[in-house]
C-alpha positions in Angstrom: -26.1 226.6 204.5 -23.0 228.5 205.4 -20.4 229.8 203.0 -17.7 227.5 204.4 -19.8 224.5 203.8 -20.4 225.4 200.2 -16.6 225.9 199.6 -15.8 222.4 200.8 -18.2 220.7 198.4 -16.3 219.0 195.5 -17.7 219.1 191.9 -19.1 215.8 190.6 -16.8 213.8 188.3 -17.5 213.9 184.6 -19.2 210.8 183.2 -19.1 209.6 179.6 -22.5 209.6 178.1 -23.6 206.7 176.1 -26.2 207.1 173.4 -29.4 205.3 174.2 -29.3 203.7 170.7 -26.0 201.9 171.4 -26.3 198.1 171.6 -24.1 197.1 174.6 -24.2 193.4 173.6 -22.7 194.2 170.3 -19.8 196.1 171.9 -19.0 193.2 174.1 -19.1 190.7 171.2 -16.6 192.8 169.2 -14.3 193.1 172.2 -14.3 189.4 172.8 -13.6 188.7 169.1 -10.6 191.0 168.9 -9.1 189.3 171.9 -9.5 185.8 170.4 -7.9 186.7 167.0 -4.2 185.5 166.8 -1.5 188.0 166.0 0.0 186.0 163.1 -2.0 185.4 159.8 -3.6 182.0 159.4 -1.3 179.5 157.4 -2.8 178.3 154.1 -3.2 174.6 153.8 -0.1 173.1 152.1 -0.6 171.8 148.6 0.9 168.3 148.1 1.3 166.6 144.8 1.0 163.0 144.0 2.6 160.8 141.4 0.6 158.6 139.3 1.8 155.1 138.3 2.2 156.3 134.7 4.6 159.1 135.9 6.6 156.6 138.0 7.0 154.4 135.0 8.0 157.3 132.9 10.8 158.4 135.3 11.8 154.9 136.4 15.0 155.0 134.3 16.0 158.3 136.0 15.5 157.2 139.6 18.7 156.1 141.3 18.1 152.9 143.2 21.5 153.0 144.9 21.4 153.5 148.7 22.2 157.0 149.9 21.0 158.7 146.6 18.5 160.9 148.5 18.8 162.6 151.9 16.6 161.4 154.8 14.0 163.9 155.9 15.0 166.4 158.6 13.7 165.8 162.1 12.2 169.2 162.2 10.3 168.6 159.0 7.3 166.3 159.1 7.4 163.4 156.7 5.2 163.5 153.6 3.5 160.7 151.7 4.3 162.2 148.3 7.9 162.1 146.9 7.2 165.5 145.3 7.9 168.8 147.0 5.5 171.6 146.5 7.2 174.9 145.4 5.6 176.8 148.3 6.3 174.2 151.0 9.1 174.3 153.6 12.1 172.1 152.8 15.0 170.9 154.7 17.7 173.5 155.2 20.3 171.2 153.7 18.4 170.9 150.4 19.0 173.4 147.6 16.2 175.3 146.0 16.8 173.6 142.7 15.5 170.3 144.2 11.9 171.7 144.2 12.0 171.9 140.4 12.5 168.1 139.9 9.4 166.0 139.5 11.1 163.1 141.4 14.3 162.8 143.4 16.7 161.7 140.7 20.5 161.3 140.2 21.7 161.6 136.7 23.9 158.7 135.4 27.6 159.4 134.9 27.9 157.2 131.8 30.3 158.4 129.1 28.7 160.2 126.2 31.4 158.9 123.8 31.0 155.6 122.0 34.5 154.5 123.0 37.5 155.6 125.0 41.1 155.5 123.8 43.0 154.7 127.0 46.3 155.6 125.6 49.3 153.6 124.1 49.8 150.2 125.7 46.2 149.9 126.9 43.2 148.3 125.4 40.3 150.6 124.4 37.0 150.7 126.2 33.9 150.5 124.1 30.6 151.9 125.6 28.1 151.6 122.7 26.5 148.7 121.1 26.3 150.0 117.5 29.3 151.8 116.1 30.1 153.8 113.0 32.4 152.2 110.5 35.2 154.7 111.2 34.8 154.1 114.9 35.2 150.4 114.6 38.3 150.9 112.4 39.8 153.2 115.1 39.0 150.7 117.8 40.7 147.9 115.9 43.8 150.1 115.3 43.9 151.0 119.0 43.5 147.3 120.0 46.3 146.1 117.6 48.7 148.7 119.2 47.8 147.2 122.5 48.6 143.7 121.3 52.0 144.8 120.1 52.7 146.4 123.5 51.5 143.2 125.2 53.8 141.2 122.8 50.9 139.1 121.5 52.1 137.9 118.1 48.9 136.3 116.8 45.9 138.7 116.8 43.7 135.7 115.9 44.6 133.6 118.9 42.0 132.7 121.5 43.7 134.9 124.1 43.7 137.9 121.7 40.0 137.4 120.9 39.2 137.2 124.6 41.0 140.4 125.2 39.2 142.1 122.3 35.8 141.0 123.5 36.6 142.2 127.0 37.0 145.8 125.6 33.2 146.0 125.2 31.2 147.2 128.2 27.7 147.5 126.6 25.3 145.1 128.2 23.8 143.7 125.0 27.3 143.2 123.5 28.6 141.5 126.7 25.6 139.1 126.7 26.2 138.3 123.0 29.9 137.5 123.7 29.0 135.5 126.7 26.5 133.4 124.8 28.6 132.9 121.6 32.1 133.0 123.0 33.0 129.4 122.4 31.8 129.6 118.8 33.5 132.9 118.1 37.0 131.9 119.2 36.9 128.9 116.8 36.0 131.0 113.7 38.5 131.8 110.9 40.0 135.3 110.8 37.6 136.3 108.0 34.5 134.8 109.7 35.4 136.3 113.1 35.8 139.8 111.5 32.5 139.4 109.7 30.7 138.4 112.9 32.1 141.5 114.7 31.1 143.8 111.9 27.5 142.4 111.7 27.0 142.7 115.4 28.7 146.1 116.0 27.8 148.0 112.7 24.7 146.1 111.5 23.7 143.3 109.2 23.8 145.7 106.2 27.3 147.0 107.0 28.7 146.0 103.6 26.2 148.2 101.8 26.8 151.0 104.2 30.5 151.0 103.9 30.5 150.7 100.1 28.1 153.7 99.9 30.5 155.7 102.1 33.3 155.0 99.6 31.4 155.4 96.3 29.5 158.6 97.4 32.5 160.4 98.9 33.2 164.1 98.3 36.5 165.8 99.1 34.8 169.0 100.5 33.0 166.9 103.1 36.3 165.9 104.8 38.2 168.0 107.3 39.7 171.1 105.7 38.9 169.4 102.3 42.3 167.7 102.5 42.9 165.0 99.9 45.2 163.0 102.3 42.4 162.8 104.9 39.9 161.7 102.3 42.2 159.0 101.0 43.1 157.6 104.4 39.5 157.5 105.5 38.3 155.8 102.3 41.2 153.4 102.6 40.2 152.4 106.1 36.7 151.7 104.9 38.0 149.6 102.1 40.2 147.7 104.6 37.0 146.7 106.5 35.6 145.2 103.3 39.0 143.6 102.6 38.8 141.8 105.9 35.9 139.8 104.6 37.0 139.5 101.0 34.6 142.2 99.6 37.0 145.1 99.0 36.7 147.5 96.1 39.5 146.8 93.6 42.3 149.4 92.9 40.8 150.6 89.6 37.4 151.4 91.0 38.9 152.8 94.1 41.1 155.2 92.1 38.1 156.2 89.9 36.1 156.9 93.1 38.9 159.2 94.4 39.1 161.1 91.1 35.3 161.6 91.0 35.4 162.9 94.6 38.0 165.7 93.9 37.2 169.3 94.5 36.5 171.1 91.2 39.0 173.9 92.0 41.6 171.4 92.9 40.9 169.4 89.7 41.4 172.6 87.7 44.6 173.3 89.5 45.9 169.8 88.7 45.0 170.3 85.1 47.0 173.6 85.0 49.9 171.8 86.6 49.9 169.1 83.8 49.0 166.2 86.2 47.9 163.1 84.4 44.9 161.9 86.3 44.5 158.8 84.1 47.6 157.0 85.2 47.0 153.5 86.5 49.7 153.4 89.2 47.5 154.1 92.2 50.3 154.5 94.8 52.3 157.0 92.6 49.0 158.8 91.7 48.1 159.2 95.4 51.6 160.4 96.3 51.6 163.1 93.6 48.1 164.3 94.5 49.0 164.6 98.2 51.9 166.9 97.3 49.8 169.0 94.9 47.0 169.2 97.4 49.3 170.5 100.1 50.5 173.3 97.7 47.0 174.0 96.6 45.6 174.5 100.1 48.6 176.5 101.3 48.9 179.0 98.4 46.2 178.6 95.7 43.1 178.2 97.9 43.6 181.5 99.9 44.0 183.3 96.5 40.8 181.8 95.2 39.0 182.8 98.4 40.2 186.4 98.1 39.0 186.5 94.5 35.7 185.1 95.4 35.3 187.8 98.1 36.2 190.6 95.7 33.7 189.2 93.2 31.0 189.2 95.9 31.8 192.8 96.9 31.6 193.8 93.3 28.2 192.2 92.8 27.0 194.0 95.9 28.3 197.3 94.7 26.6 196.9 91.3 23.3 195.9 93.0 23.5 199.0 95.3 24.1 201.3 92.4 21.2 199.8 90.5 18.9 200.3 93.4 20.1 203.9 93.9 19.5 204.8 90.2 16.1 203.2 90.4 15.1 205.2 93.5 16.4 208.5 91.9 14.4 207.8 88.8 11.2 207.2 90.8 11.7 210.5 92.6 12.1 212.5 89.4 
């Protein structure tokens, strides 16, 4: 062979060697498996909750049956059989994240939390509750009487006046009671009508309840401990009893007021020379109102300051005693 022939000969291309122990079928299987695997991770099955009949009954008073209370499902979101929404599931973009925390789609009622509403002068009150406290009933009657004066209704016991009074109540049970007994109620005497109202709105034991509120009164339990507020409140209670002929007489009423006095106020009255045993209730009440106004404005702050100083002195003595005891234990 000539030198020229040997120079034109090209070297053989390099080949990748495969070990004889390699399993070719396994390589192909792995390659096919990697090609069939999706790029995104597999979605976990969605967890849906169900509502038992017991839960539906428990929440039945919270479910709003009015049309339009819940939003229809979005077209992009598949409908579900369960009314519950799982915390991890996708929801409509128009729904807030707080909706997922509710066990059922609910709409809270907008009922008033107050037992009654004073609609202002010249307007009848609106009563929301069935059972009322004695002071609430007294306030409602006072508001209604002002309305009658504005409406120029001279007789509060007339049939029209009683119809207007019964129309003030919006509680379902009370409305049903008035609807059933209306014809009998408008024919009752003033005392019997008032007694029927008190029994239905306060309770059948209302007389015992009101008498206890009067006889067990304490001046410190009223706003700012004012004697005038206590007197006017107890007088309104006694007027409820008076409406049915069961009021507390003036002598017992005055004794009750005296027993309810604040002890510091009673001491102040004694220092002022006030005769608490006088039998003239009106004059006695007028004098105590004046003395109580002076007592709360001048004397009570001084008593509070002295009580504070006494408390600080007791604390100082206690701290000194503890310090002496600790020094003695060290020595």
